[in-house]
XYZ file of C-alpha atoms in Angstrom:
657
model
C 9.411 -53.228 -64.782
C 7.736 -49.887 -65.496
C 4.793 -49.104 -63.246
C 1.600 -48.626 -65.211
C 0.657 -45.000 -65.779
C -2.760 -45.171 -64.112
C -1.342 -46.917 -61.089
C 1.371 -44.237 -60.999
C -1.170 -41.406 -60.998
C -3.143 -43.058 -58.208
C -0.030 -43.671 -56.145
C 1.365 -40.189 -56.626
C -1.766 -38.671 -55.127
C -1.009 -40.658 -52.013
C 2.702 -39.903 -51.783
C 2.282 -36.145 -52.273
C 1.212 -35.852 -48.666
C 4.715 -36.943 -47.704
C 6.717 -35.437 -50.531
C 10.094 -34.014 -49.619
C 13.718 -35.019 -49.428
C 14.078 -38.058 -47.185
C 10.399 -38.931 -47.359
C 9.762 -38.847 -51.070
C 8.135 -42.209 -51.519
C 6.327 -42.778 -48.254
C 2.852 -42.852 -49.731
C 3.547 -45.491 -52.374
C 3.452 -48.575 -50.188
C -0.243 -49.125 -49.859
C -0.918 -48.610 -53.548
C 1.902 -50.903 -54.596
C 0.741 -53.708 -52.344
C -2.892 -53.271 -53.344
C -1.809 -53.903 -56.922
C -0.354 -57.282 -56.024
C 3.252 -56.305 -55.376
C 5.340 -58.541 -53.144
C 4.557 -58.253 -49.450
C 7.302 -57.689 -46.880
C 8.649 -60.619 -44.865
C 6.122 -61.768 -42.292
C 8.449 -61.449 -39.318
C 9.100 -57.737 -39.712
C 8.025 -55.302 -37.020
C 5.081 -53.008 -37.617
C 6.169 -49.937 -39.547
C 5.937 -46.660 -37.614
C 3.531 -43.965 -38.738
C 4.864 -40.421 -38.898
C 3.023 -38.008 -36.624
C 3.297 -35.161 -39.118
C 3.176 -34.701 -42.840
C 4.927 -31.980 -44.814
C 3.018 -30.005 -47.369
C 3.553 -30.650 -51.040
C 5.974 -27.966 -52.206
C 3.518 -27.184 -54.985
C 1.163 -25.930 -52.259
C 3.709 -23.546 -50.743
C 4.600 -20.202 -52.307
C 7.647 -18.095 -51.433
C 7.304 -14.335 -51.377
C 10.016 -11.693 -51.731
C 12.925 -12.184 -49.375
C 16.378 -13.778 -49.192
C 15.092 -17.315 -49.714
C 13.185 -16.484 -52.877
C 16.211 -14.607 -54.195
C 18.438 -17.621 -53.520
C 15.985 -19.931 -55.282
C 15.780 -17.702 -58.329
C 19.579 -17.506 -58.603
C 19.796 -21.307 -58.572
C 16.990 -21.642 -61.119
C 18.939 -19.416 -63.509
C 22.064 -21.510 -63.021
C 20.228 -24.787 -63.597
C 18.867 -23.535 -66.903
C 22.313 -22.378 -68.039
C 23.859 -25.832 -67.559
C 23.860 -28.158 -70.575
C 22.610 -31.720 -69.974
C 24.614 -33.108 -72.898
C 27.844 -32.035 -71.232
C 26.859 -33.885 -68.042
C 25.838 -36.907 -70.139
C 29.168 -37.054 -72.017
C 30.774 -39.874 -70.021
C 27.521 -41.815 -69.618
C 27.167 -42.017 -73.389
C 30.837 -42.828 -73.885
C 30.644 -45.744 -71.436
C 27.594 -47.108 -73.265
C 29.418 -47.020 -76.596
C 27.476 -44.010 -77.838
C 28.969 -40.875 -79.318
C 28.903 -37.968 -76.834
C 26.940 -34.951 -77.998
C 28.958 -32.258 -76.211
C 32.326 -31.898 -74.436
C 32.467 -32.917 -70.785
C 32.447 -30.321 -68.018
C 35.613 -29.705 -65.992
C 36.496 -30.378 -62.367
C 35.251 -33.619 -60.867
C 33.485 -34.434 -64.148
C 36.700 -34.428 -66.172
C 38.772 -37.598 -66.203
C 41.823 -35.639 -67.279
C 41.900 -33.867 -63.922
C 40.003 -35.971 -61.404
C 40.385 -39.596 -62.448
C 41.737 -40.502 -59.010
C 38.480 -39.382 -57.349
C 36.143 -41.264 -59.694
C 33.159 -39.047 -58.877
C 32.344 -38.583 -62.550
C 28.592 -38.396 -63.033
C 27.618 -37.241 -59.553
C 26.659 -33.827 -60.931
C 24.030 -35.312 -63.238
C 22.297 -36.937 -60.267
C 22.276 -33.723 -58.244
C 21.084 -31.858 -61.315
C 18.124 -34.201 -61.753
C 17.177 -33.733 -58.095
C 17.491 -29.963 -58.375
C 15.395 -29.791 -61.539
C 12.751 -31.991 -59.918
C 12.645 -29.768 -56.839
C 12.492 -26.636 -58.975
C 9.705 -28.106 -61.098
C 7.705 -29.164 -58.034
C 8.118 -25.708 -56.509
C 7.402 -23.568 -59.557
C 5.691 -25.716 -62.195
C 8.165 -24.338 -64.742
C 8.029 -26.742 -67.705
C 11.644 -26.150 -68.717
C 12.775 -28.129 -65.675
C 10.478 -31.017 -66.599
C 11.828 -30.929 -70.155
C 15.393 -31.220 -68.859
C 14.400 -34.205 -66.751
C 12.690 -36.026 -69.580
C 15.585 -35.420 -71.930
C 18.138 -36.791 -69.448
C 15.959 -39.806 -68.642
C 15.639 -40.584 -72.338
C 19.401 -40.375 -72.788
C 20.039 -42.662 -69.801
C 17.498 -45.148 -71.144
C 19.390 -45.112 -74.448
C 22.597 -45.824 -72.533
C 20.974 -48.797 -70.800
C 19.776 -50.187 -74.105
C 23.119 -49.711 -75.834
C 25.060 -51.292 -72.957
C 22.545 -54.080 -72.396
C 22.653 -53.335 -68.661
C 20.695 -51.445 -66.065
C 23.902 -49.807 -64.844
C 24.499 -46.255 -65.997
C 27.750 -44.633 -64.892
C 30.300 -42.053 -65.982
C 33.504 -43.434 -64.446
C 36.578 -43.273 -66.720
C 36.830 -47.085 -66.615
C 33.080 -47.519 -66.779
C 31.509 -50.586 -65.216
C 34.977 -52.061 -64.556
C 35.374 -49.851 -61.479
C 32.088 -51.092 -60.036
C 32.949 -54.712 -60.821
C 36.315 -54.403 -59.108
C 34.645 -52.898 -56.043
C 32.108 -55.727 -55.915
C 34.944 -58.258 -56.154
C 36.610 -56.684 -53.167
C 39.603 -55.379 -55.127
C 41.429 -52.321 -53.878
C 40.136 -49.360 -55.865
C 40.603 -45.613 -56.072
C 37.273 -43.852 -55.931
C 33.811 -44.064 -54.398
C 31.527 -45.735 -56.959
C 28.479 -46.285 -54.730
C 28.688 -42.718 -53.438
C 28.514 -41.471 -57.004
C 25.836 -43.919 -58.109
C 23.752 -42.871 -55.108
C 23.456 -39.401 -56.637
C 22.174 -40.902 -59.904
C 19.685 -43.136 -58.070
C 18.506 -40.152 -55.997
C 18.146 -37.899 -59.018
C 16.031 -40.459 -60.840
C 13.928 -41.045 -57.710
C 13.276 -37.340 -57.290
C 12.486 -36.957 -60.981
C 9.998 -39.817 -60.794
C 8.267 -38.642 -57.640
C 8.458 -34.864 -57.820
C 8.201 -34.390 -61.584
C 5.973 -37.393 -62.385
C 8.558 -38.625 -64.878
C 7.647 -42.120 -66.044
C 10.838 -42.252 -68.111
C 12.932 -41.581 -65.000
C 11.012 -44.225 -63.079
C 11.711 -46.832 -65.755
C 15.440 -46.071 -65.764
C 15.504 -46.079 -61.959
C 13.806 -49.455 -61.628
C 16.134 -51.027 -64.168
C 19.126 -49.560 -62.314
C 17.654 -50.751 -59.004
C 17.251 -54.297 -60.276
C 20.813 -54.229 -61.589
C 21.934 -53.309 -58.056
C 19.982 -56.195 -56.535
C 21.562 -58.723 -58.881
C 25.058 -57.213 -58.667
C 25.200 -57.329 -54.863
C 23.361 -60.626 -54.338
C 26.496 -62.851 -54.478
C 28.206 -60.942 -51.657
C 28.200 -62.536 -48.234
C 27.167 -60.287 -45.368
C 30.826 -59.977 -44.364
C 31.863 -59.039 -47.891
C 29.042 -56.517 -48.127
C 30.080 -54.942 -44.837
C 33.685 -54.695 -46.004
C 32.523 -52.976 -49.190
C 30.693 -50.407 -47.037
C 33.988 -49.267 -45.525
C 34.247 -47.199 -48.737
C 32.034 -44.104 -48.892
C 28.687 -45.080 -50.404
C 26.376 -42.132 -49.822
C 22.813 -42.989 -48.786
C 22.295 -46.187 -50.742
C 20.248 -47.603 -47.863
C 17.854 -44.641 -48.093
C 17.452 -45.157 -51.838
C 16.543 -48.821 -51.580
C 14.162 -48.117 -48.700
C 12.466 -45.529 -50.921
C 12.320 -48.082 -53.732
C 10.617 -50.480 -51.349
C 8.006 -47.830 -50.548
C 7.553 -47.132 -54.252
C 7.035 -50.739 -55.295
C 6.426 -52.935 -52.257
C 9.207 -55.286 -53.457
C 10.662 -56.964 -50.369
C 14.044 -57.495 -52.018
C 14.548 -53.737 -52.133
C 14.128 -53.531 -48.369
C 16.573 -56.399 -47.938
C 19.149 -54.508 -49.993
C 18.448 -51.349 -47.954
C 19.245 -53.254 -44.784
C 22.406 -54.723 -46.315
C 23.523 -51.222 -47.321
C 23.141 -50.088 -43.687
C 26.692 -50.030 -42.368
C 26.594 -52.100 -39.171
C 30.018 -50.937 -37.979
C 28.564 -47.431 -37.760
C 24.997 -48.265 -36.783
C 25.465 -50.705 -33.928
C 27.539 -48.483 -31.607
C 25.220 -45.534 -32.271
C 22.152 -47.654 -31.520
C 23.740 -48.437 -28.138
C 24.344 -44.741 -27.455
C 28.098 -44.798 -28.097
C 29.820 -41.865 -29.784
C 32.688 -43.278 -31.850
C 32.834 -40.505 -34.436
C 36.234 -38.940 -33.679
C 38.396 -39.023 -36.782
C 35.695 -40.321 -39.119
C 34.998 -38.637 -42.448
C 31.903 -36.620 -41.583
C 29.866 -36.641 -44.764
C 30.564 -40.294 -45.364
C 28.493 -40.898 -42.241
C 25.586 -38.417 -42.387
C 23.880 -39.869 -45.503
C 24.111 -43.348 -43.938
C 22.322 -42.026 -40.870
C 19.577 -40.465 -42.991
C 19.245 -43.936 -44.489
C 19.056 -45.560 -41.046
C 15.979 -43.480 -40.251
C 14.437 -44.363 -43.617
C 15.082 -48.079 -43.107
C 13.403 -47.770 -39.706
C 10.363 -46.250 -41.400
C 10.293 -49.129 -43.870
C 11.059 -51.995 -41.500
C 9.924 -50.909 -38.052
C 13.239 -52.083 -36.589
C 13.849 -49.612 -33.743
C 17.640 -49.959 -33.711
C 17.859 -47.998 -36.956
C 15.934 -45.104 -35.415
C 17.896 -45.316 -32.169
C 21.119 -44.940 -34.142
C 19.766 -42.001 -36.144
C 18.382 -40.150 -33.106
C 21.546 -40.620 -31.057
C 23.712 -39.468 -33.962
C 21.584 -36.327 -34.306
C 21.880 -35.515 -30.594
C 25.609 -36.087 -30.693
C 26.339 -34.018 -33.789
C 23.731 -31.258 -33.512
C 24.050 -30.643 -29.780
C 27.674 -31.432 -28.922
C 29.751 -31.443 -32.121
C 28.446 -28.467 -34.067
C 29.797 -24.964 -34.515
C 27.590 -21.960 -33.829
C 26.555 -22.008 -37.500
C 25.187 -25.556 -37.260
C 28.079 -26.970 -39.290
C 30.636 -29.411 -38.017
C 34.002 -30.993 -38.755
C 37.428 -29.812 -39.855
C 38.853 -30.767 -43.249
C 35.770 -32.994 -43.695
C 36.390 -35.028 -40.496
C 34.894 -35.184 -37.030
C 37.318 -34.212 -34.292
C 37.392 -34.694 -30.530
C 35.516 -31.801 -28.983
C 38.196 -31.604 -26.301
C 40.355 -30.278 -29.159
C 37.834 -27.620 -30.221
C 40.412 -24.873 -29.815
C 42.668 -26.558 -32.365
C 39.950 -26.714 -35.015
C 37.635 -23.726 -34.495
C 39.748 -21.399 -36.647
C 40.358 -23.722 -39.568
C 39.672 -22.479 -43.097
C 38.302 -25.964 -43.826
C 35.494 -26.179 -41.308
C 31.797 -26.840 -41.924
C 31.614 -28.689 -45.238
C 28.343 -27.500 -46.760
C 27.293 -31.018 -47.807
C 27.249 -31.997 -44.141
C 24.810 -29.223 -43.328
C 22.636 -30.256 -46.282
C 22.452 -33.823 -45.028
C 22.026 -32.903 -41.361
C 18.927 -30.925 -42.341
C 17.583 -33.972 -44.182
C 18.094 -36.017 -41.019
C 16.574 -33.331 -38.786
C 13.472 -33.106 -40.941
C 13.032 -36.881 -41.047
C 13.245 -37.145 -37.253
C 10.935 -34.171 -36.762
C 8.158 -35.824 -38.767
C 8.064 -38.659 -36.223
C 8.729 -36.546 -33.133
C 7.671 -32.909 -33.631
C 10.053 -31.280 -31.164
C 10.911 -27.604 -31.190
C 14.613 -28.292 -30.685
C 14.699 -30.065 -34.044
C 13.115 -26.986 -35.597
C 15.519 -24.669 -33.755
C 18.528 -26.531 -35.134
C 16.966 -26.579 -38.592
C 16.452 -22.823 -38.542
C 19.957 -22.063 -37.301
C 21.612 -24.264 -39.900
C 19.301 -23.086 -42.670
C 20.346 -19.455 -42.179
C 23.977 -19.840 -41.136
C 24.843 -22.865 -43.250
C 22.591 -23.158 -46.295
C 21.491 -19.600 -47.067
C 25.009 -18.487 -46.130
C 26.533 -20.879 -48.670
C 25.323 -19.093 -51.787
C 26.979 -16.126 -53.455
C 24.000 -13.756 -53.747
C 25.487 -12.192 -56.884
C 26.435 -15.243 -58.965
C 24.388 -18.028 -57.362
C 27.501 -20.160 -56.910
C 28.048 -22.106 -53.667
C 30.687 -22.798 -51.040
C 32.449 -26.036 -50.145
C 33.847 -25.236 -46.686
C 32.700 -22.319 -44.545
C 35.670 -21.984 -42.256
C 36.317 -19.543 -39.439
C 39.907 -18.417 -39.966
C 39.801 -14.723 -38.942
C 40.122 -12.589 -42.054
C 39.534 -15.396 -44.543
C 36.680 -15.321 -47.093
C 33.986 -17.556 -48.467
C 35.032 -19.286 -51.687
C 32.494 -20.224 -54.365
C 32.637 -22.698 -57.251
C 33.054 -21.683 -60.863
C 30.065 -22.289 -63.145
C 31.705 -24.948 -65.357
C 34.969 -26.228 -63.871
C 34.446 -26.959 -60.185
C 31.641 -29.495 -59.791
C 32.353 -30.323 -56.179
C 30.014 -32.423 -54.050
C 28.843 -29.149 -52.488
C 28.205 -27.758 -55.954
C 25.735 -30.593 -56.375
C 24.004 -30.267 -53.021
C 24.161 -26.507 -53.594
C 21.980 -26.959 -56.669
C 19.405 -28.695 -54.473
C 19.602 -26.541 -51.348
C 18.098 -23.372 -52.722
C 15.183 -24.897 -54.628
C 13.730 -26.772 -51.661
C 13.214 -24.037 -49.092
C 9.453 -24.584 -49.295
C 9.614 -28.110 -47.905
C 10.057 -27.314 -44.193
C 8.269 -24.047 -43.424
C 4.939 -25.716 -42.592
C 3.797 -29.158 -41.448
C 0.465 -30.677 -40.497
C -1.364 -33.534 -38.887
C -5.075 -34.196 -39.123
C -6.044 -31.291 -36.897
C -3.032 -28.988 -36.573
C -0.934 -26.746 -38.778
C 2.648 -26.154 -37.608
C 4.434 -22.903 -38.438
C 8.107 -23.798 -38.064
C 9.943 -21.073 -39.969
C 9.312 -17.353 -40.233
C 9.582 -16.900 -43.981
C 7.381 -14.726 -46.223
C 5.229 -17.371 -47.852
C 1.802 -18.948 -48.109
C 0.512 -22.500 -47.825
C -2.662 -24.191 -49.066
C -4.138 -26.781 -46.698
C -6.446 -28.372 -49.225
C -8.101 -30.839 -46.859
C -9.282 -27.985 -44.638
C -9.942 -25.409 -47.337
C -7.411 -23.113 -45.687
C -4.836 -20.729 -47.156
C -2.400 -19.281 -44.621
C -0.255 -16.347 -45.712
C 2.776 -15.344 -43.666
C 3.880 -11.727 -43.921
C 7.215 -11.017 -42.294
C 10.521 -9.232 -42.676
C 12.158 -11.696 -40.288
C 14.963 -11.690 -39.293
C 15.103 -7.902 -39.758
C 12.246 -7.752 -37.237
C 11.300 -10.445 -34.718
C 7.657 -10.562 -35.721
C 5.438 -12.329 -38.202
C 1.809 -11.921 -39.248
C -0.373 -14.809 -40.368
C -3.516 -14.211 -42.386
C -6.156 -16.896 -42.931
C -8.405 -17.346 -45.933
C -11.182 -19.905 -45.319
C -14.127 -21.158 -47.310
C -16.077 -21.488 -44.053
C -15.402 -21.334 -40.287
C -13.027 -24.220 -39.563
C -11.834 -25.806 -36.332
C -8.132 -26.628 -36.108
C -5.045 -25.959 -34.019
C -2.420 -23.502 -35.119
C 0.938 -24.436 -33.584
C 3.422 -21.585 -33.572
C 7.043 -22.291 -32.732
C 8.372 -20.391 -29.733
C 12.085 -20.558 -30.593
C 14.688 -21.406 -28.003
C 16.421 -18.070 -28.698
C 13.409 -15.912 -27.671
C 12.852 -15.533 -23.925
C 9.136 -14.806 -24.425
C 6.595 -15.039 -27.220
C 3.354 -13.106 -27.478
C 0.463 -13.984 -29.775
C -2.369 -11.673 -30.772
C -5.457 -12.807 -32.664
C -7.255 -9.991 -34.466
C -5.404 -7.499 -32.294
C -6.277 -9.119 -28.959
C -3.665 -10.939 -26.875
C -4.398 -14.660 -27.080
C -1.282 -16.287 -25.617
C 1.873 -15.372 -23.743
C 4.585 -18.004 -23.619
C 7.575 -18.054 -21.291
C 8.726 -21.486 -22.499
C 11.421 -21.050 -25.155
C 11.811 -24.163 -27.274
C 8.129 -25.122 -27.368
C 4.977 -24.677 -29.442
C 2.144 -22.295 -28.699
C -1.175 -24.023 -29.400
C -4.106 -21.953 -30.617
C -7.187 -24.173 -30.928
C -10.401 -22.569 -32.054
C -12.881 -22.230 -34.867
C -11.105 -19.914 -37.266
C -12.890 -17.451 -39.513
C -12.050 -15.957 -42.873
C -9.629 -13.013 -42.617
C -8.486 -13.866 -39.081
C -5.047 -12.412 -38.411
C -2.465 -13.766 -35.991
C 0.540 -11.754 -34.830
C 3.555 -13.526 -33.289
C 6.001 -11.288 -31.444
C 9.383 -12.647 -30.423
C 12.480 -11.224 -28.751
C 15.937 -11.243 -30.357
C 19.016 -10.367 -28.325
C 22.763 -10.571 -28.722
C 24.358 -13.519 -26.966
C 27.711 -15.250 -26.674
C 28.183 -18.916 -27.502
C 31.145 -20.890 -26.179
C 32.033 -24.550 -25.677
C 33.061 -26.212 -22.388
C 36.400 -27.282 -23.893
C 37.284 -23.741 -25.026
C 35.437 -21.140 -22.927
C 37.685 -18.365 -24.276
C 36.569 -18.956 -27.890
C 33.317 -17.143 -28.565
C 30.813 -16.639 -31.358
C 28.169 -13.944 -31.142
C 24.569 -14.607 -32.067
C 21.430 -12.550 -32.466
C 18.372 -14.740 -32.296
C 19.172 -17.688 -34.604
C 21.775 -15.694 -36.543
C 25.526 -15.890 -36.144
C 27.014 -12.397 -36.264
C 30.237 -12.147 -38.226
C 32.858 -9.465 -38.058
C 32.856 -7.843 -41.516
C 36.385 -6.690 -42.393
C 36.025 -5.476 -45.976
C 37.947 -6.364 -49.129
C 41.529 -5.471 -48.240
C 43.963 -7.090 -50.734
C 41.157 -8.975 -52.500
C 40.850 -8.767 -56.270
C 37.379 -8.693 -57.782
C 36.192 -12.224 -58.549
C 39.037 -13.847 -56.630
C 36.581 -15.813 -54.511
C 35.206 -17.778 -57.494
C 37.666 -20.682 -57.484
C 38.236 -24.022 -59.192
C 39.884 -26.346 -56.699
C 38.219 -26.876 -53.329
C 41.317 -28.740 -52.099
C 43.173 -25.415 -52.068
C 40.957 -23.893 -49.397
C 43.215 -22.115 -46.966
C 45.649 -21.011 -49.670
C 43.402 -18.970 -51.979
C 43.526 -15.236 -51.158
C 45.941 -15.962 -48.339
C 47.718 -12.623 -48.266
C 48.789 -11.444 -44.778
C 45.920 -9.930 -42.861
C 45.637 -8.846 -39.247
C 42.112 -9.089 -37.917
C 40.819 -6.786 -35.181
C 41.037 -8.280 -31.702
C 38.627 -8.458 -28.784
C 39.224 -8.933 -25.091
C 37.010 -9.548 -22.102
C 34.408 -11.878 -20.676
C 32.309 -13.389 -23.500
C 28.959 -12.543 -21.933
C 30.070 -9.008 -21.114
C 31.255 -8.605 -24.693
C 27.851 -9.715 -25.961
C 26.173 -7.112 -23.781
C 28.485 -4.462 -25.210
C 27.256 -5.041 -28.770
C 25.442 -1.975 -30.050
C 22.831 -1.756 -32.802
C 23.422 0.654 -35.675
C 20.776 2.549 -37.604
C 20.560 -0.281 -40.175
C 18.622 -3.503 -39.656
C 20.775 -6.325 -38.302
C 23.960 -4.259 -38.251
C 25.880 -3.879 -35.015
C 29.234 -2.737 -33.680
C 31.534 -3.970 -30.950
C 34.631 -2.215 -29.642
C 37.987 -3.755 -30.583
C 41.206 -3.617 -28.625
C 42.571 -1.337 -31.305
C 39.950 1.255 -30.395
C 38.078 0.935 -33.685
C 34.525 -0.412 -33.771
C 34.111 -3.762 -35.509
C 31.068 -4.043 -37.787
C 28.964 -7.141 -37.057
C 26.386 -8.426 -39.561
C 24.591 -11.753 -40.040
C 26.991 -14.376 -41.363
C 24.539 -15.301 -44.101
C 24.949 -11.787 -45.533
C 28.740 -12.039 -45.732
C 29.998 -12.260 -49.321
C 33.124 -11.067 -51.143
C 34.816 -9.778 -47.983
C 36.938 -10.991 -45.117
C 35.175 -12.021 -41.940
C 35.389 -13.720 -38.552
C 32.751 -15.821 -36.817
C 34.843 -16.981 -33.844
C 36.983 -14.838 -31.544
C 39.508 -16.088 -29.018
C 39.290 -13.736 -26.074
C 40.918 -13.513 -22.686
C 42.099 -10.903 -20.222
C 44.897 -9.943 -22.624
C 42.833 -10.099 -25.810
C 42.685 -12.425 -28.746
C 45.497 -14.862 -29.364
C 45.480 -14.737 -33.130
C 45.182 -18.345 -34.316
C 47.623 -19.602 -36.899
């Protein structure tokens, strides 16, 4: 089953144009079919062609700033983790002697047997190491990948099966699930992480060993699910199963094997897809992150099959969640579930809002949709969630990550321990901070899109162009772009005019070249560019109030794309008390009595009353108690109590329970 090395090298050169989470394998199809792989069924629709391509992360460099710091903290953590401890249960299930004791938390059967998520961390870890390797070229990440792939291959050989899993009851849990027995756990959800890790290792780190293990696991999945009727398959999908449809669509792109696309379509949960494809929002009460990876998969199946209903479902879901169901931070949900937005006031102040995994997966979906329809509102949502959800999720001191990011006034962010709390958001947290390079810049044949204002550079090899972005954003609402060219080159530079900036001004070599009054659009600069040309983009950031129609007296304050949080200090907090083991205890950790400052007045008038301090991105607002409240970007909040939402009215805040 292993793809020949030369064919792999040829194919990888093609896929690198589309490399990135959610579009990792897009370039493999033509090569696979040209080598005699199976062709897709003749009756399938024509596959859509993405309008844009991302840049290979290896061609993007981060410079000093909060994103580079976050990446470096995660890199250190990845290299501290021990693969043999993550491999413990995989080896045990294959009848091999483990080489190291198992990690705690969700990886330990003694504590979390009822969840049956054992092994998910290894999959996330493979993805994170692959992303880190692609971004930095650091060989230690490649060595980790190859070691793990070799161990998993040994497990397959010892077990005589393509299945590799770490569940306490091993393959018996998967077999029971396939039979339709009632089970405790989410086997496909967990296996999806292993599939995804191997896929990323194969495509981003050029790991032939990972590819061989992946294809054997993929073929096991084809055979294992083949006996199920469509009705039985659909019933199985009522249990959380991650993005298995995305994985098999990627496998189809990698190999051209039609049976992989068939399995991808079978793994697409029709009970969720069909109402969404018809424009019906039926999400109230559903477990949020059970759904988002499915939707990412719907878009990927559309890209593989050309069947528009998959895209229609994905696009409608995005509009529904991003535009009508999200908090100011870009997160959504309470205690992991969607709620009726008419009940926003009952959920806005929960300590269990905005599960970080949901933000991770919503950004994957946003990016996938943007590649086919390059709209500025996709990029605006991406930016807001990237700062206020993803960057905000990491402890800048330890590199550990959040699970929920709730808005109970006076509560704090809680981060996982290094070895005993391997939550789902610990896993996506490993990935989040080593893939910042994948969505700053995009391109088509004649245009380079600048979507995010991040100190960085990008090499556009086809044009012989290096663009360097110099910025202190968001401290200042400006960015400078410097071009290095081998020769004068004609192309279009497309600069995002964010929806939060009322105007945007562009100077080229010090001369005004464009003035935009259309927030939420792109400014097109088409010309023959010369070496050392410099472009200045000047934006406008202002304080604003964000409310919802269902709860106009509940307000969050923003400044540009940033949510401003009230920073209340460390009253009654012990040092290190926000590094916690059990994510299920959110709301009870550090729950000593605390009275937050209160605000009163019209939300928009309150926003206008916000005053800048003498420090970048620090503000004050007057409280009812007569003391100024310090406001700073939510992403900079760590180790102290905070508030992101305020319930205001003529008589002041009604402190939520």
